[in-house]
């Protein structure tokens, strides 16, 4: 989900607020549009005889009128100044405009087969307080459309398809309109009409997506507050919309899902996996209206948390639902180590901060642990009820959380939302002694470094058949004293074999994690280095195919040869080596750094020699040339069935086309968090 912020409004803009739009848009598939928009404005200050609004420079204003009388106006790029002598507090102004979107913008484009228009880009705007919106769309007769709110009128004649979309309740944004030659599927469930508008080649998913949408909306409606609209639509759009880092976009009453989410082989990014998160946006922030700086936590983070709730309820949990093993966890930790992290509470374009989705969800999970799960469920329901169709911020959320917890929680939100680091914890000075038939395990937990964090932590002593736990607190106590070191004590009948700090990974903290191909889920920039010693053309074709898939997922990829690569090329965050030692000279000189190595034309994997030309072997290690970077080696044994480079949940994988033959994860021992009881201890 992405929210795109308008430029900050100056004092001139703040003299009026838009409370309604009644706009009729005529879309011409050769790239042009025209519209007539009746805008109702409410004065919130003395405007000294002048209105100021914003309209994109791509829009040509034909006329502006009030009560059938033309108004004088002038333009300064996106600003439009209108002379007025209005005596009423509320006034309706009519804008007649036209424009061209054949080339399009990052968010809007009109082509022969589809029109995607972000309404805020083309119609007049200032400070918004929408109470009523009506959008009439006139499109080719063989096209279908979707717009904000509910469809209240729909008719088709020989030349045009006319639909009216209306929202007679407050909304925080206008969102988009989408129109194309879609395959339409509809399914009604408990008074809500579920619609899918998919391209013909993906229409096979229509029934499945409509049913899933119904299940998710029913669940969230019971968990938070009922869904606000009488219809919900999932509409497929082309991959260019809003840039490659975005898979889907929520708008009032519908969700836009990119074609990539229907075609990718990466299950993590499939439409079935992302839909619950996107639907949750109908609540956060399209029912509970949020300030921009709170969107990362109370929208993206809460939608990810909500999706985890739904997936657990439906029995469809996957890797993205396990916070401690989440595919974006290691990328998040690496980003923090590189000093690239930013505070969660700030106005930002979330399209380029995918790890913040996980960080936000993790914080909601930790909050749940502090106030307990039952009260956490009450928290979100109460928050949705109290601020239903109202603007709210994090302080309102904190107030409700504190009332349920019965204690102050400002320290919790301050350390997790306003700071960039995370705690580094260590278990140490562990001692065991047998007292009669009871084993006593004592030790200490310390917060390392200079950052001050406060957190509860569980220490578990595990035996062969049982375990016992103790909970400790590190940080500032209720009297204001700070302690970064605290003891623990556990008693159990069975001798412990290991002592684990935070065994369920309930705390977002630094951990030693093995590099995995799933670390590639966070889009970044990468360098692919292809071999020139042998099979150059095939290796280049292989790399180019992978780069196309990665670019669609938001990556910026450059491809170079082994003969042109320099040390600085290897000192990058993400480096991909293509070829075997006999094909790529950099592979030949660096394969000793990898756990698996070629012996001639074959590999030894799990004690077996592998040389089948239909196979591809991929492995990833920490980049020895750059701290906190990755070095990925893609070695095709042949080129008849080359496997795709995907973010597999593995450190190494042997593939035959799409089939996974064998895979594994490097073993990592984290001595800060795990103490192994050795024999004789």
PDB file of N, CA and C in Angstrom, residues 76-154:
ATOM      1  N   UNK A  76      -0.132  29.960 -11.248  1.00  0.00           N
ATOM      2  CA  UNK A  76       1.310  29.908 -11.030  1.00  0.00           C
ATOM      3  C   UNK A  76       1.668  28.445 -10.834  1.00  0.00           C
ATOM      4  N   UNK A  77       2.035  27.794 -11.934  1.00  0.00           N
ATOM      5  CA  UNK A  77       2.256  26.352 -11.949  1.00  0.00           C
ATOM      6  C   UNK A  77       1.040  25.620 -11.400  1.00  0.00           C
ATOM      7  N   UNK A  78       1.145  24.927 -10.255  1.00  0.00           N
ATOM      8  CA  UNK A  78       0.009  24.149  -9.773  1.00  0.00           C
ATOM      9  C   UNK A  78      -0.995  24.997  -8.986  1.00  0.00           C
ATOM     10  N   UNK A  79      -0.638  26.228  -8.645  1.00  0.00           N
ATOM     11  CA  UNK A  79      -1.548  27.074  -7.874  1.00  0.00           C
ATOM     12  C   UNK A  79      -2.494  27.835  -8.804  1.00  0.00           C
ATOM     13  N   UNK A  80      -3.769  27.850  -8.416  1.00  0.00           N
ATOM     14  CA  UNK A  80      -4.798  28.581  -9.154  1.00  0.00           C
ATOM     15  C   UNK A  80      -5.424  29.599  -8.203  1.00  0.00           C
ATOM     16  N   UNK A  81      -5.379  30.871  -8.599  1.00  0.00           N
ATOM     17  CA  UNK A  81      -5.942  31.942  -7.781  1.00  0.00           C
ATOM     18  C   UNK A  81      -7.228  32.430  -8.437  1.00  0.00           C
ATOM     19  N   UNK A  82      -8.310  32.424  -7.659  1.00  0.00           N
ATOM     20  CA  UNK A  82      -9.627  32.777  -8.177  1.00  0.00           C
ATOM     21  C   UNK A  82     -10.157  33.983  -7.414  1.00  0.00           C
ATOM     22  N   UNK A  83     -10.561  35.031  -8.176  1.00  0.00           N
ATOM     23  CA  UNK A  83     -11.172  36.193  -7.538  1.00  0.00           C
ATOM     24  C   UNK A  83     -12.597  35.859  -7.133  1.00  0.00           C
ATOM     25  N   UNK A  84     -13.007  36.298  -5.959  1.00  0.00           N
ATOM     26  CA  UNK A  84     -14.373  36.025  -5.528  1.00  0.00           C
ATOM     27  C   UNK A  84     -14.866  37.119  -4.597  1.00  0.00           C
ATOM     28  N   UNK A  85     -16.167  37.214  -4.507  1.00  0.00           N
ATOM     29  CA  UNK A  85     -16.814  38.103  -3.549  1.00  0.00           C
ATOM     30  C   UNK A  85     -17.914  37.327  -2.832  1.00  0.00           C
ATOM     31  N   UNK A  86     -17.568  36.108  -2.408  1.00  0.00           N
ATOM     32  CA  UNK A  86     -18.570  35.242  -1.799  1.00  0.00           C
ATOM     33  C   UNK A  86     -18.946  35.763  -0.412  1.00  0.00           C
ATOM     34  N   UNK A  87     -20.229  35.770  -0.167  1.00  0.00           N
ATOM     35  CA  UNK A  87     -20.705  36.189   1.154  1.00  0.00           C
ATOM     36  C   UNK A  87     -21.061  34.998   2.031  1.00  0.00           C
ATOM     37  N   UNK A  88     -21.282  33.829   1.385  1.00  0.00           N
ATOM     38  CA  UNK A  88     -21.674  32.651   2.138  1.00  0.00           C
ATOM     39  C   UNK A  88     -20.452  31.924   2.696  1.00  0.00           C
ATOM     40  N   UNK A  89     -20.715  31.150   3.737  1.00  0.00           N
ATOM     41  CA  UNK A  89     -19.628  30.349   4.310  1.00  0.00           C
ATOM     42  C   UNK A  89     -19.257  29.199   3.392  1.00  0.00           C
ATOM     43  N   UNK A  90     -20.276  28.598   2.724  1.00  0.00           N
ATOM     44  CA  UNK A  90     -20.042  27.507   1.784  1.00  0.00           C
ATOM     45  C   UNK A  90     -20.461  27.950   0.387  1.00  0.00           C
ATOM     46  N   UNK A  91     -19.638  27.608  -0.607  1.00  0.00           N
ATOM     47  CA  UNK A  91     -19.898  28.021  -1.979  1.00  0.00           C
ATOM     48  C   UNK A  91     -19.503  26.918  -2.941  1.00  0.00           C
ATOM     49  N   UNK A  92     -20.257  26.781  -4.020  1.00  0.00           N
ATOM     50  CA  UNK A  92     -19.962  25.810  -5.068  1.00  0.00           C
ATOM     51  C   UNK A  92     -19.355  26.517  -6.271  1.00  0.00           C
ATOM     52  N   UNK A  93     -18.222  25.992  -6.721  1.00  0.00           N
ATOM     53  CA  UNK A  93     -17.523  26.540  -7.881  1.00  0.00           C
ATOM     54  C   UNK A  93     -17.385  25.426  -8.908  1.00  0.00           C
ATOM     55  N   UNK A  94     -17.628  25.767 -10.162  1.00  0.00           N
ATOM     56  CA  UNK A  94     -17.583  24.772 -11.230  1.00  0.00           C
ATOM     57  C   UNK A  94     -16.310  24.967 -12.050  1.00  0.00           C
ATOM     58  N   UNK A  95     -15.551  23.878 -12.184  1.00  0.00           N
ATOM     59  CA  UNK A  95     -14.327  23.876 -12.978  1.00  0.00           C
ATOM     60  C   UNK A  95     -14.555  23.040 -14.235  1.00  0.00           C
ATOM     61  N   UNK A  96     -14.309  23.630 -15.401  1.00  0.00           N
ATOM     62  CA  UNK A  96     -14.312  22.903 -16.672  1.00  0.00           C
ATOM     63  C   UNK A  96     -12.858  22.760 -17.098  1.00  0.00           C
ATOM     64  N   UNK A  97     -12.388  21.510 -17.180  1.00  0.00           N
ATOM     65  CA  UNK A  97     -10.967  21.280 -17.425  1.00  0.00           C
ATOM     66  C   UNK A  97     -10.761  20.132 -18.406  1.00  0.00           C
ATOM     67  N   UNK A  98      -9.543  20.032 -18.914  1.00  0.00           N
ATOM     68  CA  UNK A  98      -9.166  18.939 -19.815  1.00  0.00           C
ATOM     69  C   UNK A  98      -7.672  18.701 -19.676  1.00  0.00           C
ATOM     70  N   UNK A  99      -7.236  17.552 -20.150  1.00  0.00           N
ATOM     71  CA  UNK A  99      -5.819  17.247 -20.075  1.00  0.00           C
ATOM     72  C   UNK A  99      -5.458  16.028 -20.894  1.00  0.00           C
ATOM     73  N   UNK A 100      -4.170  15.708 -20.872  1.00  0.00           N
ATOM     74  CA  UNK A 100      -3.654  14.588 -21.659  1.00  0.00           C
ATOM     75  C   UNK A 100      -2.786  13.731 -20.751  1.00  0.00           C
ATOM     76  N   UNK A 101      -3.060  12.419 -20.761  1.00  0.00           N
ATOM     77  CA  UNK A 101      -2.306  11.478 -19.931  1.00  0.00           C
ATOM     78  C   UNK A 101      -1.775  10.315 -20.749  1.00  0.00           C
ATOM     79  N   UNK A 102      -1.540  10.556 -22.036  1.00  0.00           N
ATOM     80  CA  UNK A 102      -0.987   9.489 -22.867  1.00  0.00           C
ATOM     81  C   UNK A 102       0.393   9.066 -22.409  1.00  0.00           C
ATOM     82  N   UNK A 103       1.245  10.043 -22.108  1.00  0.00           N
ATOM     83  CA  UNK A 103       2.566   9.744 -21.550  1.00  0.00           C
ATOM     84  C   UNK A 103       2.433   9.365 -20.087  1.00  0.00           C
ATOM     85  N   UNK A 104       1.513  10.040 -19.412  1.00  0.00           N
ATOM     86  CA  UNK A 104       1.199   9.683 -18.042  1.00  0.00           C
ATOM     87  C   UNK A 104       2.168  10.233 -17.018  1.00  0.00           C
ATOM     88  N   UNK A 105       1.851   9.967 -15.758  1.00  0.00           N
ATOM     89  CA  UNK A 105       2.698  10.310 -14.625  1.00  0.00           C
ATOM     90  C   UNK A 105       3.042   9.009 -13.911  1.00  0.00           C
ATOM     91  N   UNK A 106       3.624   9.120 -12.756  1.00  0.00           N
ATOM     92  CA  UNK A 106       3.948   7.921 -11.975  1.00  0.00           C
ATOM     93  C   UNK A 106       2.693   7.211 -11.493  1.00  0.00           C
ATOM     94  N   UNK A 107       1.571   7.954 -11.421  1.00  0.00           N
ATOM     95  CA  UNK A 107       0.358   7.397 -10.833  1.00  0.00           C
ATOM     96  C   UNK A 107      -0.836   7.373 -11.774  1.00  0.00           C
ATOM     97  N   UNK A 108      -0.773   8.074 -12.879  1.00  0.00           N
ATOM     98  CA  UNK A 108      -1.932   8.179 -13.768  1.00  0.00           C
ATOM     99  C   UNK A 108      -1.495   8.023 -15.220  1.00  0.00           C
ATOM    100  N   UNK A 109      -2.342   7.308 -15.992  1.00  0.00           N
ATOM    101  CA  UNK A 109      -2.044   7.129 -17.412  1.00  0.00           C
ATOM    102  C   UNK A 109      -3.310   6.669 -18.124  1.00  0.00           C
ATOM    103  N   UNK A 110      -3.488   7.158 -19.337  1.00  0.00           N
ATOM    104  CA  UNK A 110      -4.591   6.703 -20.184  1.00  0.00           C
ATOM    105  C   UNK A 110      -3.992   6.082 -21.433  1.00  0.00           C
ATOM    106  N   UNK A 111      -4.311   4.819 -21.663  1.00  0.00           N
ATOM    107  CA  UNK A 111      -3.822   4.105 -22.840  1.00  0.00           C
ATOM    108  C   UNK A 111      -5.009   3.494 -23.571  1.00  0.00           C
ATOM    109  N   UNK A 112      -4.721   2.840 -24.677  1.00  0.00           N
ATOM    110  CA  UNK A 112      -5.808   2.267 -25.477  1.00  0.00           C
ATOM    111  C   UNK A 112      -6.515   1.123 -24.762  1.00  0.00           C
ATOM    112  N   UNK A 113      -5.836   0.499 -23.802  1.00  0.00           N
ATOM    113  CA  UNK A 113      -6.447  -0.659 -23.149  1.00  0.00           C
ATOM    114  C   UNK A 113      -6.781  -0.439 -21.680  1.00  0.00           C
ATOM    115  N   UNK A 114      -6.381   0.707 -21.113  1.00  0.00           N
ATOM    116  CA  UNK A 114      -6.626   0.919 -19.687  1.00  0.00           C
ATOM    117  C   UNK A 114      -6.429   2.382 -19.321  1.00  0.00           C
ATOM    118  N   UNK A 115      -7.224   2.848 -18.372  1.00  0.00           N
ATOM    119  CA  UNK A 115      -7.055   4.192 -17.818  1.00  0.00           C
ATOM    120  C   UNK A 115      -6.954   4.087 -16.304  1.00  0.00           C
ATOM    121  N   UNK A 116      -5.873   4.609 -15.758  1.00  0.00           N
ATOM    122  CA  UNK A 116      -5.680   4.686 -14.311  1.00  0.00           C
ATOM    123  C   UNK A 116      -5.464   6.160 -13.987  1.00  0.00           C
ATOM    124  N   UNK A 117      -6.317   6.720 -13.154  1.00  0.00           N
ATOM    125  CA  UNK A 117      -6.200   8.140 -12.818  1.00  0.00           C
ATOM    126  C   UNK A 117      -6.268   8.309 -11.309  1.00  0.00           C
ATOM    127  N   UNK A 118      -5.246   8.922 -10.770  1.00  0.00           N
ATOM    128  CA  UNK A 118      -5.279   9.314  -9.359  1.00  0.00           C
ATOM    129  C   UNK A 118      -6.002  10.652  -9.298  1.00  0.00           C
ATOM    130  N   UNK A 119      -7.171  10.660  -8.696  1.00  0.00           N
ATOM    131  CA  UNK A 119      -8.045  11.828  -8.757  1.00  0.00           C
ATOM    132  C   UNK A 119      -7.384  13.072  -8.175  1.00  0.00           C
ATOM    133  N   UNK A 120      -6.616  12.911  -7.118  1.00  0.00           N
ATOM    134  CA  UNK A 120      -5.938  14.072  -6.530  1.00  0.00           C
ATOM    135  C   UNK A 120      -4.963  14.723  -7.496  1.00  0.00           C
ATOM    136  N   UNK A 121      -4.559  14.003  -8.546  1.00  0.00           N
ATOM    137  CA  UNK A 121      -3.627  14.583  -9.510  1.00  0.00           C
ATOM    138  C   UNK A 121      -4.296  15.521 -10.498  1.00  0.00           C
ATOM    139  N   UNK A 122      -5.588  15.351 -10.742  1.00  0.00           N
ATOM    140  CA  UNK A 122      -6.189  16.122 -11.837  1.00  0.00           C
ATOM    141  C   UNK A 122      -7.275  17.103 -11.402  1.00  0.00           C
ATOM    142  N   UNK A 123      -7.900  16.909 -10.247  1.00  0.00           N
ATOM    143  CA  UNK A 123      -9.012  17.793  -9.889  1.00  0.00           C
ATOM    144  C   UNK A 123      -8.570  18.789  -8.822  1.00  0.00           C
ATOM    145  N   UNK A 124      -9.295  19.901  -8.658  1.00  0.00           N
ATOM    146  CA  UNK A 124      -8.876  20.956  -7.725  1.00  0.00           C
ATOM    147  C   UNK A 124      -8.795  20.444  -6.289  1.00  0.00           C
ATOM    148  N   UNK A 125      -7.799  20.934  -5.564  1.00  0.00           N
ATOM    149  CA  UNK A 125      -7.635  20.495  -4.177  1.00  0.00           C
ATOM    150  C   UNK A 125      -7.099  21.624  -3.321  1.00  0.00           C
ATOM    151  N   UNK A 126      -7.349  21.529  -2.075  1.00  0.00           N
ATOM    152  CA  UNK A 126      -6.754  22.359  -1.032  1.00  0.00           C
ATOM    153  C   UNK A 126      -6.844  21.512   0.232  1.00  0.00           C
ATOM    154  N   UNK A 127      -6.938  22.087   1.388  1.00  0.00           N
ATOM    155  CA  UNK A 127      -7.158  21.271   2.584  1.00  0.00           C
ATOM    156  C   UNK A 127      -8.490  20.543   2.421  1.00  0.00           C
ATOM    157  N   UNK A 128      -8.495  19.244   2.736  1.00  0.00           N
ATOM    158  CA  UNK A 128      -9.685  18.439   2.453  1.00  0.00           C
ATOM    159  C   UNK A 128     -10.423  18.058   3.722  1.00  0.00           C
ATOM    160  N   UNK A 129     -11.728  18.006   3.582  1.00  0.00           N
ATOM    161  CA  UNK A 129     -12.598  17.500   4.644  1.00  0.00           C
ATOM    162  C   UNK A 129     -13.835  16.937   3.948  1.00  0.00           C
ATOM    163  N   UNK A 130     -13.610  15.882   3.159  1.00  0.00           N
ATOM    164  CA  UNK A 130     -14.652  15.379   2.270  1.00  0.00           C
ATOM    165  C   UNK A 130     -15.845  14.835   3.047  1.00  0.00           C
ATOM    166  N   UNK A 131     -17.017  15.384   2.740  1.00  0.00           N
ATOM    167  CA  UNK A 131     -18.276  14.888   3.292  1.00  0.00           C
ATOM    168  C   UNK A 131     -19.098  14.154   2.237  1.00  0.00           C
ATOM    169  N   UNK A 132     -18.837  14.484   0.967  1.00  0.00           N
ATOM    170  CA  UNK A 132     -19.609  13.880  -0.121  1.00  0.00           C
ATOM    171  C   UNK A 132     -18.753  13.903  -1.382  1.00  0.00           C
ATOM    172  N   UNK A 133     -18.739  12.781  -2.098  1.00  0.00           N
ATOM    173  CA  UNK A 133     -18.008  12.683  -3.362  1.00  0.00           C
ATOM    174  C   UNK A 133     -18.847  11.892  -4.348  1.00  0.00           C
ATOM    175  N   UNK A 134     -18.982  12.433  -5.552  1.00  0.00           N
ATOM    176  CA  UNK A 134     -19.647  11.700  -6.624  1.00  0.00           C
ATOM    177  C   UNK A 134     -18.770  11.797  -7.871  1.00  0.00           C
ATOM    178  N   UNK A 135     -18.420  10.641  -8.419  1.00  0.00           N
ATOM    179  CA  UNK A 135     -17.590  10.583  -9.620  1.00  0.00           C
ATOM    180  C   UNK A 135     -18.368   9.863 -10.708  1.00  0.00           C
ATOM    181  N   UNK A 136     -18.665  10.574 -11.788  1.00  0.00           N
ATOM    182  CA  UNK A 136     -19.305   9.974 -12.958  1.00  0.00           C
ATOM    183  C   UNK A 136     -18.235   9.699 -13.998  1.00  0.00           C
ATOM    184  N   UNK A 137     -18.144   8.457 -14.439  1.00  0.00           N
ATOM    185  CA  UNK A 137     -17.141   8.062 -15.425  1.00  0.00           C
ATOM    186  C   UNK A 137     -17.822   7.733 -16.742  1.00  0.00           C
ATOM    187  N   UNK A 138     -17.321   8.323 -17.816  1.00  0.00           N
ATOM    188  CA  UNK A 138     -17.782   8.023 -19.172  1.00  0.00           C
ATOM    189  C   UNK A 138     -16.611   7.391 -19.908  1.00  0.00           C
ATOM    190  N   UNK A 139     -16.740   6.112 -20.223  1.00  0.00           N
ATOM    191  CA  UNK A 139     -15.647   5.334 -20.799  1.00  0.00           C
ATOM    192  C   UNK A 139     -16.160   4.560 -22.008  1.00  0.00           C
ATOM    193  N   UNK A 140     -15.273   3.926 -22.799  1.00  0.00           N
ATOM    194  CA  UNK A 140     -15.738   3.110 -23.927  1.00  0.00           C
ATOM    195  C   UNK A 140     -16.735   2.044 -23.474  1.00  0.00           C
ATOM    196  N   UNK A 141     -17.642   1.692 -24.344  1.00  0.00           N
ATOM    197  CA  UNK A 141     -18.757   0.811 -23.973  1.00  0.00           C
ATOM    198  C   UNK A 141     -18.307  -0.581 -23.560  1.00  0.00           C
ATOM    199  N   UNK A 142     -17.132  -1.029 -24.021  1.00  0.00           N
ATOM    200  CA  UNK A 142     -16.664  -2.370 -23.671  1.00  0.00           C
ATOM    201  C   UNK A 142     -15.722  -2.365 -22.459  1.00  0.00           C
ATOM    202  N   UNK A 143     -15.615  -1.233 -21.782  1.00  0.00           N
ATOM    203  CA  UNK A 143     -14.782  -1.144 -20.587  1.00  0.00           C
ATOM    204  C   UNK A 143     -15.637  -1.273 -19.325  1.00  0.00           C
ATOM    205  N   UNK A 144     -14.983  -1.699 -18.234  1.00  0.00           N
ATOM    206  CA  UNK A 144     -15.572  -1.688 -16.899  1.00  0.00           C
ATOM    207  C   UNK A 144     -14.798  -0.670 -16.064  1.00  0.00           C
ATOM    208  N   UNK A 145     -15.385  -0.232 -14.943  1.00  0.00           N
ATOM    209  CA  UNK A 145     -14.707   0.782 -14.137  1.00  0.00           C
ATOM    210  C   UNK A 145     -14.943   0.556 -12.652  1.00  0.00           C
ATOM    211  N   UNK A 146     -14.128   1.234 -11.857  1.00  0.00           N
ATOM    212  CA  UNK A 146     -14.310   1.269 -10.411  1.00  0.00           C
ATOM    213  C   UNK A 146     -13.849   2.632  -9.925  1.00  0.00           C
ATOM    214  N   UNK A 147     -14.532   3.148  -8.907  1.00  0.00           N
ATOM    215  CA  UNK A 147     -14.194   4.450  -8.350  1.00  0.00           C
ATOM    216  C   UNK A 147     -14.446   4.463  -6.856  1.00  0.00           C
ATOM    217  N   UNK A 148     -14.296   5.627  -6.217  1.00  0.00           N
ATOM    218  CA  UNK A 148     -14.430   5.691  -4.754  1.00  0.00           C
ATOM    219  C   UNK A 148     -15.861   5.475  -4.281  1.00  0.00           C
ATOM    220  N   UNK A 149     -16.002   4.714  -3.204  1.00  0.00           N
ATOM    221  CA  UNK A 149     -17.316   4.513  -2.593  1.00  0.00           C
ATOM    222  C   UNK A 149     -18.115   3.414  -3.249  1.00  0.00           C
ATOM    223  N   UNK A 150     -19.398   3.702  -3.538  1.00  0.00           N
ATOM    224  CA  UNK A 150     -20.329   2.684  -4.033  1.00  0.00           C
ATOM    225  C   UNK A 150     -20.861   3.063  -5.411  1.00  0.00           C
ATOM    226  N   UNK A 151     -21.094   2.052  -6.247  1.00  0.00           N
ATOM    227  CA  UNK A 151     -21.710   2.309  -7.546  1.00  0.00           C
ATOM    228  C   UNK A 151     -23.212   2.538  -7.345  1.00  0.00           C
ATOM    229  N   UNK A 152     -23.704   3.700  -7.804  1.00  0.00           N
ATOM    230  CA  UNK A 152     -25.130   4.028  -7.646  1.00  0.00           C
ATOM    231  C   UNK A 152     -25.851   4.095  -8.988  1.00  0.00           C
ATOM    232  N   UNK A 153     -25.106   4.008 -10.087  1.00  0.00           N
ATOM    233  CA  UNK A 153     -25.728   4.059 -11.414  1.00  0.00           C
ATOM    234  C   UNK A 153     -24.777   3.407 -12.402  1.00  0.00           C
ATOM    235  N   UNK A 154     -25.348   2.649 -13.350  1.00  0.00           N
ATOM    236  CA  UNK A 154     -24.514   1.954 -14.332  1.00  0.00           C
ATOM    237  C   UNK A 154     -25.348   1.669 -15.571  1.00  0.00           C
TER     238      UNK A 154
END
